[in-house]
XYZ file of C-alpha atoms in Angstrom:
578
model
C 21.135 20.472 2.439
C 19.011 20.597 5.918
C 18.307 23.564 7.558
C 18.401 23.501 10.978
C 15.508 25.529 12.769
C 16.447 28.928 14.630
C 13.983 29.796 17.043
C 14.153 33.654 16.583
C 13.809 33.403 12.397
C 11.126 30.914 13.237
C 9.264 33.346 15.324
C 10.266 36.468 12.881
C 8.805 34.267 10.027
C 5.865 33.077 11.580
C 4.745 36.573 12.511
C 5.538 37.763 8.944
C 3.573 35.587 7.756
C 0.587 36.495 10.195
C 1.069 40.062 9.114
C 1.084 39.113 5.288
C -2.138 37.157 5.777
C -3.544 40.619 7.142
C -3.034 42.594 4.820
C -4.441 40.621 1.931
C -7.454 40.775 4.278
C -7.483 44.164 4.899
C -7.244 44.676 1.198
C -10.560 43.129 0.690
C -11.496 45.295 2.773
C -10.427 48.492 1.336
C -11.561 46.873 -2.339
C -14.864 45.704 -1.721
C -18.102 46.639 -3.666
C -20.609 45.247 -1.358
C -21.557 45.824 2.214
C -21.841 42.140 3.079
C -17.672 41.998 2.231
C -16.842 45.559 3.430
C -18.699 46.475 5.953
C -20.332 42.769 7.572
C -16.750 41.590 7.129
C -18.527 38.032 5.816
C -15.142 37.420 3.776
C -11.785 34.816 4.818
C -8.623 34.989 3.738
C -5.482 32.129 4.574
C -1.975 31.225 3.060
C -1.316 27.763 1.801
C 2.458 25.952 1.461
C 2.972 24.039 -2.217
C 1.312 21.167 -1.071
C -1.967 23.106 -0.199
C -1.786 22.684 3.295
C -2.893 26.207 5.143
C 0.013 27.545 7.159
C -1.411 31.054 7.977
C -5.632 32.432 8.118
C -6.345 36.316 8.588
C -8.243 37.246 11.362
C -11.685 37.194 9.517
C -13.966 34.462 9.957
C -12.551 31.286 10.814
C -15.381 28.974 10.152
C -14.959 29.113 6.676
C -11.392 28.636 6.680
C -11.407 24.428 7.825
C -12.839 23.943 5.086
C -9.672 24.820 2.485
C -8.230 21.412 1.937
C -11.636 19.979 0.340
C -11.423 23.040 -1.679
C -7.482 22.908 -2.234
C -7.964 18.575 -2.967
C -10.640 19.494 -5.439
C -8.243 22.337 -7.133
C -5.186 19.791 -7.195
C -7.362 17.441 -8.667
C -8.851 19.583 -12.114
C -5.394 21.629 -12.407
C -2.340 19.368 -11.157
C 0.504 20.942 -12.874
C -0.935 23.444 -15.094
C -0.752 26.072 -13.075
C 1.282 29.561 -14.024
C 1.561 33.116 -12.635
C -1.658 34.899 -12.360
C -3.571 32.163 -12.595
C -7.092 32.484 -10.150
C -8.988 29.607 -9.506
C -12.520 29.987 -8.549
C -15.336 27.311 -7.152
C -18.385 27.559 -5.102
C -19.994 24.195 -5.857
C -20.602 22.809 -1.989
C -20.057 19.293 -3.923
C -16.638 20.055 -4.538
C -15.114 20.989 -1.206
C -17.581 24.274 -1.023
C -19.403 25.523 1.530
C -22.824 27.290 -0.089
C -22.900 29.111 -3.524
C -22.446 32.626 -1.987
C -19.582 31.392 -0.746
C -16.940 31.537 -3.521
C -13.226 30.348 -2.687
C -10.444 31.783 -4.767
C -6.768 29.999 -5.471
C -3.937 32.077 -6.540
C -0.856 30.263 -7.085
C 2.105 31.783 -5.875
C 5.635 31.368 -7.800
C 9.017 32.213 -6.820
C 11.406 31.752 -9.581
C 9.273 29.430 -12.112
C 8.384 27.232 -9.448
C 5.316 26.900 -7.348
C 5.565 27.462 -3.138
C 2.482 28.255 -2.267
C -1.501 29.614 -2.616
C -3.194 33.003 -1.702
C -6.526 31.879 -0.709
C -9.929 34.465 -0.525
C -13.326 33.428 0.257
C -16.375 35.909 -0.113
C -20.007 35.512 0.274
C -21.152 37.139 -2.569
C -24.497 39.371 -2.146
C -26.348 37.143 -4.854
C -25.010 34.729 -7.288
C -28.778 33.913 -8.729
C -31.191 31.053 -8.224
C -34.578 31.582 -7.520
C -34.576 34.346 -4.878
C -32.366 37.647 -4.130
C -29.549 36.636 -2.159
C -29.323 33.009 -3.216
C -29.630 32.515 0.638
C -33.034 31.170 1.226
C -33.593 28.963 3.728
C -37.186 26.555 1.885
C -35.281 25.648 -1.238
C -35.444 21.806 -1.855
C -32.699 21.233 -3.547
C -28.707 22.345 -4.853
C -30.302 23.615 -8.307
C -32.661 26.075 -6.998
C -30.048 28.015 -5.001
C -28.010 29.986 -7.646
C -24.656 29.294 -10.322
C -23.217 26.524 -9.123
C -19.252 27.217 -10.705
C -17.349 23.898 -10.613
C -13.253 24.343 -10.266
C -12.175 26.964 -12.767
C -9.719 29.352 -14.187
C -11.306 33.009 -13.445
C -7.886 34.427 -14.355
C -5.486 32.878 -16.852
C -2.043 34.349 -17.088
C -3.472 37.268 -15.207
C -5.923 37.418 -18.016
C -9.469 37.679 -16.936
C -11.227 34.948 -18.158
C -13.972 36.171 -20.340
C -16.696 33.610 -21.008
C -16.514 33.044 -16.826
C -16.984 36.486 -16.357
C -19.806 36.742 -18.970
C -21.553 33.543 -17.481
C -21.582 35.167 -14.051
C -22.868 38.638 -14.878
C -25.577 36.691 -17.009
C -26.827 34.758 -13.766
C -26.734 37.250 -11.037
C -28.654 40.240 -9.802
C -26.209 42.231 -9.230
C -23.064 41.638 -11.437
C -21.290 45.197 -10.483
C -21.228 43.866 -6.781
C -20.598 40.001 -7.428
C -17.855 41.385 -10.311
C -16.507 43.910 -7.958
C -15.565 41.635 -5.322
C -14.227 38.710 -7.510
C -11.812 41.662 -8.870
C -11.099 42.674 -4.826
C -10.428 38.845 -4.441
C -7.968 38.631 -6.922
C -6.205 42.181 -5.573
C -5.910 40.779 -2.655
C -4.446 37.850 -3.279
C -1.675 39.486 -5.478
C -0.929 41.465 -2.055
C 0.212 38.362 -1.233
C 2.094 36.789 -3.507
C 3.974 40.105 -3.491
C 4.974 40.219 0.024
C 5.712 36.360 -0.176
C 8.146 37.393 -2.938
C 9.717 39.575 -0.435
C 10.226 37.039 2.521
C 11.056 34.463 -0.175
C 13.784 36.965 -1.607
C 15.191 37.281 1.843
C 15.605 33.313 3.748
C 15.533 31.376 0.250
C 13.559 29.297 -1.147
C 14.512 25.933 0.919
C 14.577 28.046 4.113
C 10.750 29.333 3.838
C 10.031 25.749 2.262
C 11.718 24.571 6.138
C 9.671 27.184 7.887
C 6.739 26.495 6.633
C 6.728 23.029 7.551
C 8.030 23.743 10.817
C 4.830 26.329 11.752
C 2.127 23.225 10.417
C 4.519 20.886 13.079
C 4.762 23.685 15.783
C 1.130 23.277 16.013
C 0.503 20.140 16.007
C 2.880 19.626 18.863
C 1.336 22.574 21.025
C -2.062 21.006 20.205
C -0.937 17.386 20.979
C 1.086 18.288 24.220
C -2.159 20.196 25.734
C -4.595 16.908 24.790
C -2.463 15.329 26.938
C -3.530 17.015 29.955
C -7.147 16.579 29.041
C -8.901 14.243 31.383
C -9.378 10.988 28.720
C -13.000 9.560 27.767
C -16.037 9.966 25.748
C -18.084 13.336 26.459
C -21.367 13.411 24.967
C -23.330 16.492 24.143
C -26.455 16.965 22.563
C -28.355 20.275 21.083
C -31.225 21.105 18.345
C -32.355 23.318 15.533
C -35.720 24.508 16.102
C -36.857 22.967 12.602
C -35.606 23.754 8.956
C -38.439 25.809 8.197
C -40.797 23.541 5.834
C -41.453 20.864 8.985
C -41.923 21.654 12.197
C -39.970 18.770 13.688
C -36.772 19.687 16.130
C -33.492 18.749 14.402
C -31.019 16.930 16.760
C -27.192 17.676 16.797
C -25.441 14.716 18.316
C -21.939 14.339 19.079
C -19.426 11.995 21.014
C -15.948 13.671 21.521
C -13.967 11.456 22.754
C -10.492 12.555 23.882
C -7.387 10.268 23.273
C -3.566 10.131 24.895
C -2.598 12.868 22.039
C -5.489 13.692 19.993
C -9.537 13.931 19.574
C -12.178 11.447 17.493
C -15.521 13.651 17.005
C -17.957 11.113 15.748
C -21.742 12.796 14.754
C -23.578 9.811 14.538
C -27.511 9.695 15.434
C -27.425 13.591 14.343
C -30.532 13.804 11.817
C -31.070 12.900 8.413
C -30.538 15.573 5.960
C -33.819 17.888 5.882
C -35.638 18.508 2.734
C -34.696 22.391 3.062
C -31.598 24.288 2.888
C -30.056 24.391 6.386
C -27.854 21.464 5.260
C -24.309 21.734 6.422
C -21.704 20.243 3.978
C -19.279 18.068 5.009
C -16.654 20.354 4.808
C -18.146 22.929 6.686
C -18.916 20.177 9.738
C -15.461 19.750 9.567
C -14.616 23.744 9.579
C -17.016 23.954 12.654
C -15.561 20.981 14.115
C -12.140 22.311 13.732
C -12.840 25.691 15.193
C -14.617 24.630 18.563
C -11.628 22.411 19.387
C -9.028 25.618 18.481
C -11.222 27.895 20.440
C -10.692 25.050 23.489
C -6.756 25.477 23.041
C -4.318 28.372 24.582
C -4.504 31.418 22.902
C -0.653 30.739 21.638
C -1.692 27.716 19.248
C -0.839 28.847 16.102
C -3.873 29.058 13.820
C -2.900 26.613 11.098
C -3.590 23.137 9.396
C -1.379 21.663 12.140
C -4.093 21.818 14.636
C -6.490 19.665 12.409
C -4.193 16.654 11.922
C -4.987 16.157 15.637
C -8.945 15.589 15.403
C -10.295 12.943 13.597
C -14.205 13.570 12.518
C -16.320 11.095 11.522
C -20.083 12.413 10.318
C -22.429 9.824 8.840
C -23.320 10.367 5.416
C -26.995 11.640 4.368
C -27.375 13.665 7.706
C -27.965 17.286 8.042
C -24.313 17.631 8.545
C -23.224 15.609 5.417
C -25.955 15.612 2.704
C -26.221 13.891 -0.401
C -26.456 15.894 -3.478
C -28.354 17.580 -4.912
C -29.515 18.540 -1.309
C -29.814 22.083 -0.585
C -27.184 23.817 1.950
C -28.257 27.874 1.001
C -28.749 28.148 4.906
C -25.764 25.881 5.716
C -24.511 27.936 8.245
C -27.667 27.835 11.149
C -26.343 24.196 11.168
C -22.778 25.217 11.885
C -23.804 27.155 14.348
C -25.283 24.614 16.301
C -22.317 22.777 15.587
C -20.660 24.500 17.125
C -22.552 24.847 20.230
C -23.092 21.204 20.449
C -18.988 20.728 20.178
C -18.641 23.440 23.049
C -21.186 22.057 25.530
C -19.318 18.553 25.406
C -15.753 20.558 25.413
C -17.083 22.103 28.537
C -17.349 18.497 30.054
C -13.486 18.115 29.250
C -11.658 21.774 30.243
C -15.134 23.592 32.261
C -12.860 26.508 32.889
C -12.143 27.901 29.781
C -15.672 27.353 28.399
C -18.873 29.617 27.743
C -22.392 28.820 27.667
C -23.900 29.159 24.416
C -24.268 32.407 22.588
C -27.183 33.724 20.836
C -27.115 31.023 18.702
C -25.894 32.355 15.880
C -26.634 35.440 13.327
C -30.150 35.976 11.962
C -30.293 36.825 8.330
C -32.935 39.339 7.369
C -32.579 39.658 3.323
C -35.130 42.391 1.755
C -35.108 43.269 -2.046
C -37.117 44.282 -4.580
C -36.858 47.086 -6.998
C -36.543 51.115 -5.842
C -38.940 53.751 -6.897
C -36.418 54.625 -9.885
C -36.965 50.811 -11.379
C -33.241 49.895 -9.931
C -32.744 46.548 -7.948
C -31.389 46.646 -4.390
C -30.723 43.283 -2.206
C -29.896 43.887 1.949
C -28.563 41.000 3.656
C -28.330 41.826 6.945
C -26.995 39.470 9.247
C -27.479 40.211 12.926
C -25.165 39.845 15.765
C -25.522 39.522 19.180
C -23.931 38.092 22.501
C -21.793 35.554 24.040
C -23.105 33.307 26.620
C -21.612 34.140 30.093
C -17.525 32.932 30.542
C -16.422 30.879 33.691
C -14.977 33.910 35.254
C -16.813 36.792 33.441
C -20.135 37.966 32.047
C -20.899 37.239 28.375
C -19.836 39.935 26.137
C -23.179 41.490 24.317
C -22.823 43.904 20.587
C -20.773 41.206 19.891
C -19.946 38.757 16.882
C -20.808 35.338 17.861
C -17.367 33.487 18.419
C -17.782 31.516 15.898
C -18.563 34.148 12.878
C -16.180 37.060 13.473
C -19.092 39.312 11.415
C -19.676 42.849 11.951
C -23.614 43.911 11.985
C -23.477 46.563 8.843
C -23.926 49.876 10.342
C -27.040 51.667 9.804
C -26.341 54.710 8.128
C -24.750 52.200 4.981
C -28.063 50.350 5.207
C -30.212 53.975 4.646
C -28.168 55.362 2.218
C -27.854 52.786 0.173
C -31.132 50.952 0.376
C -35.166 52.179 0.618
C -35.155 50.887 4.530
C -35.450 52.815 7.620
C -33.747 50.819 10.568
C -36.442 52.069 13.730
C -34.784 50.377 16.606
C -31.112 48.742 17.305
C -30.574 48.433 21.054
C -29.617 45.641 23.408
C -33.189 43.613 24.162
C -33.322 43.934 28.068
C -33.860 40.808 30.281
C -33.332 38.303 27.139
C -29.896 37.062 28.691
C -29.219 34.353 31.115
C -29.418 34.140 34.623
C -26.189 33.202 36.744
C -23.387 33.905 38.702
C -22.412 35.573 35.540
C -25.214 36.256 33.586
C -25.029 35.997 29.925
C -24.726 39.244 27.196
C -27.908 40.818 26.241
C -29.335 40.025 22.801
C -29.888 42.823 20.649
C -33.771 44.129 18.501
C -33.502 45.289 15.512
C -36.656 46.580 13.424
C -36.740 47.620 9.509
C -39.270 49.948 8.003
C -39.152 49.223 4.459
C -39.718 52.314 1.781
C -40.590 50.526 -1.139
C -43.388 48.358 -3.097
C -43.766 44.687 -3.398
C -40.588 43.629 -0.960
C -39.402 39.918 -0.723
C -38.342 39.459 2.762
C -36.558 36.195 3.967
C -35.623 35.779 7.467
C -33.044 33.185 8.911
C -33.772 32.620 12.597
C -33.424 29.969 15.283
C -33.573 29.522 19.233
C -37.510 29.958 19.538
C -37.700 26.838 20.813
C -34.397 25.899 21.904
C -32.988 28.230 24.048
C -29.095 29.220 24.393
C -27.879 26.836 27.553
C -26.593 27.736 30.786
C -23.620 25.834 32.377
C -22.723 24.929 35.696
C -26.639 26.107 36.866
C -26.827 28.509 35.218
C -30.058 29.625 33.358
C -31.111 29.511 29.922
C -31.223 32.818 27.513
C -34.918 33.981 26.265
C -35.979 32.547 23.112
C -35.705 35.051 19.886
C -38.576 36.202 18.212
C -39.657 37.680 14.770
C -42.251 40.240 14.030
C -44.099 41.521 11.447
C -45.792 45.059 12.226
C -48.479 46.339 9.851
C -50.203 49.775 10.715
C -51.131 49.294 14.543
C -51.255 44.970 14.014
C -48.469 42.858 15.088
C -47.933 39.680 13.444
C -45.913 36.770 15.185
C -43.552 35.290 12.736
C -42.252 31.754 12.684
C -38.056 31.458 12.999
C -37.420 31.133 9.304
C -39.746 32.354 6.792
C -39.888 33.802 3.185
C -42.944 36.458 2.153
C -44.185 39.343 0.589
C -44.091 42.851 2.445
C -45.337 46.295 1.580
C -44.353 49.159 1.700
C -44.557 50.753 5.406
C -44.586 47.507 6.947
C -41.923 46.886 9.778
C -40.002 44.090 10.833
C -38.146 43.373 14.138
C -36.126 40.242 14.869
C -35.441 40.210 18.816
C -32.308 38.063 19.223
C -31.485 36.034 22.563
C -29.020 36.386 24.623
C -26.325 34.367 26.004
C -26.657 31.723 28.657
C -25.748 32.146 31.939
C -22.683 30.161 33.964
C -22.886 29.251 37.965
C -25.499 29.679 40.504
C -27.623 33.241 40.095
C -27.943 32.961 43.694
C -24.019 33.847 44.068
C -24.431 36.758 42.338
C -23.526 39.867 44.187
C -26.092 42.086 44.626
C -23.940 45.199 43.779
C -24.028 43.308 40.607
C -27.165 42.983 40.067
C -28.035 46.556 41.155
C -25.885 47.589 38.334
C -27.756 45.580 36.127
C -30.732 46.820 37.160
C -29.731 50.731 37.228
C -28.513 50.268 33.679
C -31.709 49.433 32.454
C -30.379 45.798 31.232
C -32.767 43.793 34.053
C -36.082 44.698 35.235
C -37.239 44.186 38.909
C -39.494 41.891 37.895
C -36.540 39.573 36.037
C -33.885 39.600 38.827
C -36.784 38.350 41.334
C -37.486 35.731 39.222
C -34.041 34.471 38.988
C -32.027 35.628 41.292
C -34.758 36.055 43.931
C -33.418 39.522 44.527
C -35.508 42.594 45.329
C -34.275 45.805 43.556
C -35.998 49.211 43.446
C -37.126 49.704 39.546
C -36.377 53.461 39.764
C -33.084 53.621 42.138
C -31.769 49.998 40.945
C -31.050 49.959 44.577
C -31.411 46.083 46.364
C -33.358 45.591 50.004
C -30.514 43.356 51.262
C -33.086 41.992 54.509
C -36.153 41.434 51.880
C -33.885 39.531 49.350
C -32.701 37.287 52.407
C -36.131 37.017 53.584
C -37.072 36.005 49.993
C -34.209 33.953 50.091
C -34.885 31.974 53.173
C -38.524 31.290 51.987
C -37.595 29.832 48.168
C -33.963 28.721 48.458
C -33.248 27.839 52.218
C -29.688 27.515 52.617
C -29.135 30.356 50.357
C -25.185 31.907 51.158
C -25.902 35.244 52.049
């Protein structure tokens, strides 16, 4: 028997299942044992249909969650049919539809009367899962078998039975097993949130009518998507950006891509991107595709649901043995610098196709500072930190600064978590003036953050980029200032390079100064009342705003000389509006 669609249970259903998606995230949340789940927020959750296709993602981070159907093919594949109730199926291998080995995705089937409808999915990056450093996130390891446990598609829980020798193996192999234990347990709470309230909306429109539903929200999509391509202007936009180097080499790593926009849909086609690098800022395949996925959403209207339906309309094609599709066993511990840029490369040719709903580039992505080491009492501690900063400036807006890059959704862990629970001392955390970019909207300020650390013999790896590629500007607008890491020992400062892995002492500092975003349109259109705010606030200098926006402000009463800016004006930029 059909069942014939009715807009209002469509809309109550698809908003139920929003909610439901929610609060399995929120129970992460409220579950958690480690800072990098509950308090960065570095954690995903998403509802599948029976045939593993996601219908519904929490608002968490989005880039991890295009890259589900690898993972769900790979789970279909070991399992099939024997699946039951409280079965959890765990994998982190980026070979097998993975993203990096922190990263570990969890499958809980959902049943509904003995028969299978559906899959609670959780993915957390776990604070270390072995390998040869703390954090299993280092950016110089060669290859997949340095980086940590590699766990191939398998039952954690069976029958809601923990599975033992799994649990053993990982507590054996990681530096932390509470933590990495902990949130595998939070995972699976989580997800039996959700098979609980699925029960419920399964109790109440049938099984047939959610099974109608839910195909109806994956097709919803895919027609919103499909209808707005259609007003696209149609050709081949080309867009190119780089990685400053992957840490062992010093040469610049090209992203390269060709969107090309079709009568209905999108090709994305990576080719004459680089080779894959001998260190571990290799992106897998299905995290290119995840990236890929999410700059094309973030193009769309806001009212696009957030399911699989949008990805049946963009076809990707990325070369294999590139940085953005690596062979195995290449390392991918620092996969997500590359998504990043991914993602920044896929925005800069979107802007070429809708200009008005696009940003310049952000700060290019989160820095990750990881310290550990042992404590004075013998215990082991591991921080990783991960840094977030600003938005590149918006077609009708300045870029948004204290901010999660748009394409990470991350909190920065607050500072009084960090001190209590580690031997650091956090010595600065402000917005970095003057590192944004010039323009009619300027871009959001990048922020500093420094680290005293209180402890002997510290390992300290540091995840950076933009030094030598700064975040663009769009439409003439400028460039954000390049980021910059440094190493402070008594009165000596040390420069050091974007992504590097060494031995600290105790005492010794370390600041990472993030950029800002890029700025969008002409600085000389700027108002000046603008810029005097700027200014007065203590987020330009003087000396910046002449530079760029050949403006001359008081330093102490942020107040502009209107007739010596227009003399200025007249002298470097004749023709100037005034």
């Amino acid at each position: 028997m059909s069942i014939q669609i009715d807009p209002i249970t469509f809309a109550v259903i698809k908003n139920a299942m929003d909610s439901i998606v929610d609060e399995v995230a929120y129970t992460v949340l409220r579950t958690a044992r480690s800072e990098i789940v509950k308090d960065v927020m570095d954690y995903s959750a998403a509802i599948c249909d029976r045939e593993g296709r996601m219908i519904a993602q929490a608002k968490t981070i989005a880039l991890h969650l295009g890259a589900i159907p690898e993972a769900m093919e790979a789970v279909k594949a070991r399992y099939g049919n024997d699946l039951a109730p409280g079965d959890a199926i765990i994998v982190n291998d980026p070979y097998q539809g993975g993203m990096h080995l922190p990263d570990i995705f969890m499958f809980v089937p959902f049943f509904y009367r003995g028969e299978l409808e559906g899959f609670c999915v959780v993915i957390c990056h776990h604070t270390d899962v072995g390998g040869r450093v703390p954090g299993s996130n280092a950016s110089d390891s060669t290859e997949i078998y340095q980086e940590g446990l590699r766990i191939p598609v398998v039952k954690f829980y069976d029958g809601g039975k923990v599975n033992d020798i799994m649990e053993r193996v990982i507590a054996q192999n990681v530096r932390v097993p509470d933590r990495v234990l902990g949130d595998l347990r939070a995972q699976y709470a989580a997800c039996q949130v959700g098979v609980r309230e699925l029960t419920s909306l399964l109790d109440r429109y049938g099984r047939e009518g959610a099974r109608t539903y839910f195909a109806e929200l994956l097709d919803y999509a895919e027609r919103l998507t499909r209808a707005e391509i259609r007003t696209w202007p149609k050709g081949t936009f080309t867009f190119e950006d780089f990685i400053d180097d992957d840490g062992l080499s010093p040469e610049p790593i090209p992203i390269r891509v060709a969107l090309t926009v079709h009568e209905d849909h999108v090709s994305v086609d990576y080719t004459g991107s680089s080779r894959q690098v001998r260190a571990a800022i290799n992106s897998t395949r299905s995290y290119t595709n995840s990236c890929t996925y999410l700059s094309v959403r973030c193009a769309l209207k806001g009212d696009v649901p957030n399911n699989a339906g949008v990805f049946r309309c963009v076809e990707i094609h990325v070369p294999e043995g590139t940085v953005l599709n690596p062979v195995e066993p290449a390392a991918v511990a620092a996969r997500a610098l590359t998504g990043y840029r991914v993602f920044d490369t896929m925005l800069g040719a979107l802007a070429q196709v809708v200009p008005d709903r696009i940003p310049a580039a952000g700060e290019g992505g989160n820095t990750v500072v990881c310290l550990s080491g042992k404590r004075d009492d013998g215990q082991p501690y591991i921080i990783v930190d991960m840094i977030c900063g600003a938005w590149g400036a918006r077609p009708h807006a300045d870029g948004v600064e204290a901010i999660t890059n748009a394409s990470q959704n991350l909190s920065n862990t607050p500072i009084e978590t960090l001190e209590a629970q580690h031997p650091v001392r956090v010595e600065s955390y402000e917005l970095q003036p003057d590192s944004c970019g010039a323009g009619r909207y300027r871009g959001g300020l990048g922020i500093q953050r420094s680290y005293r650390v209180l402890a002997d013999d510290v390992l300290l790896q540091l995840r950076a980029d933009r030094m030598k590629f700064q975040p663009y500007g769009l439409d003439g607008g400028g460039a954000a200032a390049a980021a910059s890491n440094i190493l402070t020992r008594g009165d000596v400062d040390e420069a050091l390079p974007s992504k590097v892995g060494m031995q600290i002492a105790r005492n010794d500092k370390v600041t990472h100064i993030q950029p800002g975003g890029g700025g969008f349109g002409n600085p000389l259109l700027r108002p000046l009342a603008e810029i005097e705010r700027d200014v007065w606030n203590h987020k330009l200098s003087a000396a910046f705003v002449r530079q760029h926006y050949l403006a001359i402000v008081d330093p102490h009463t942020g107040k502009a000389d209107p007739a010596a800016t227009q003399a200025l004006r007249a002298e470097r930029a004749p023709g100037t509006p005034s």
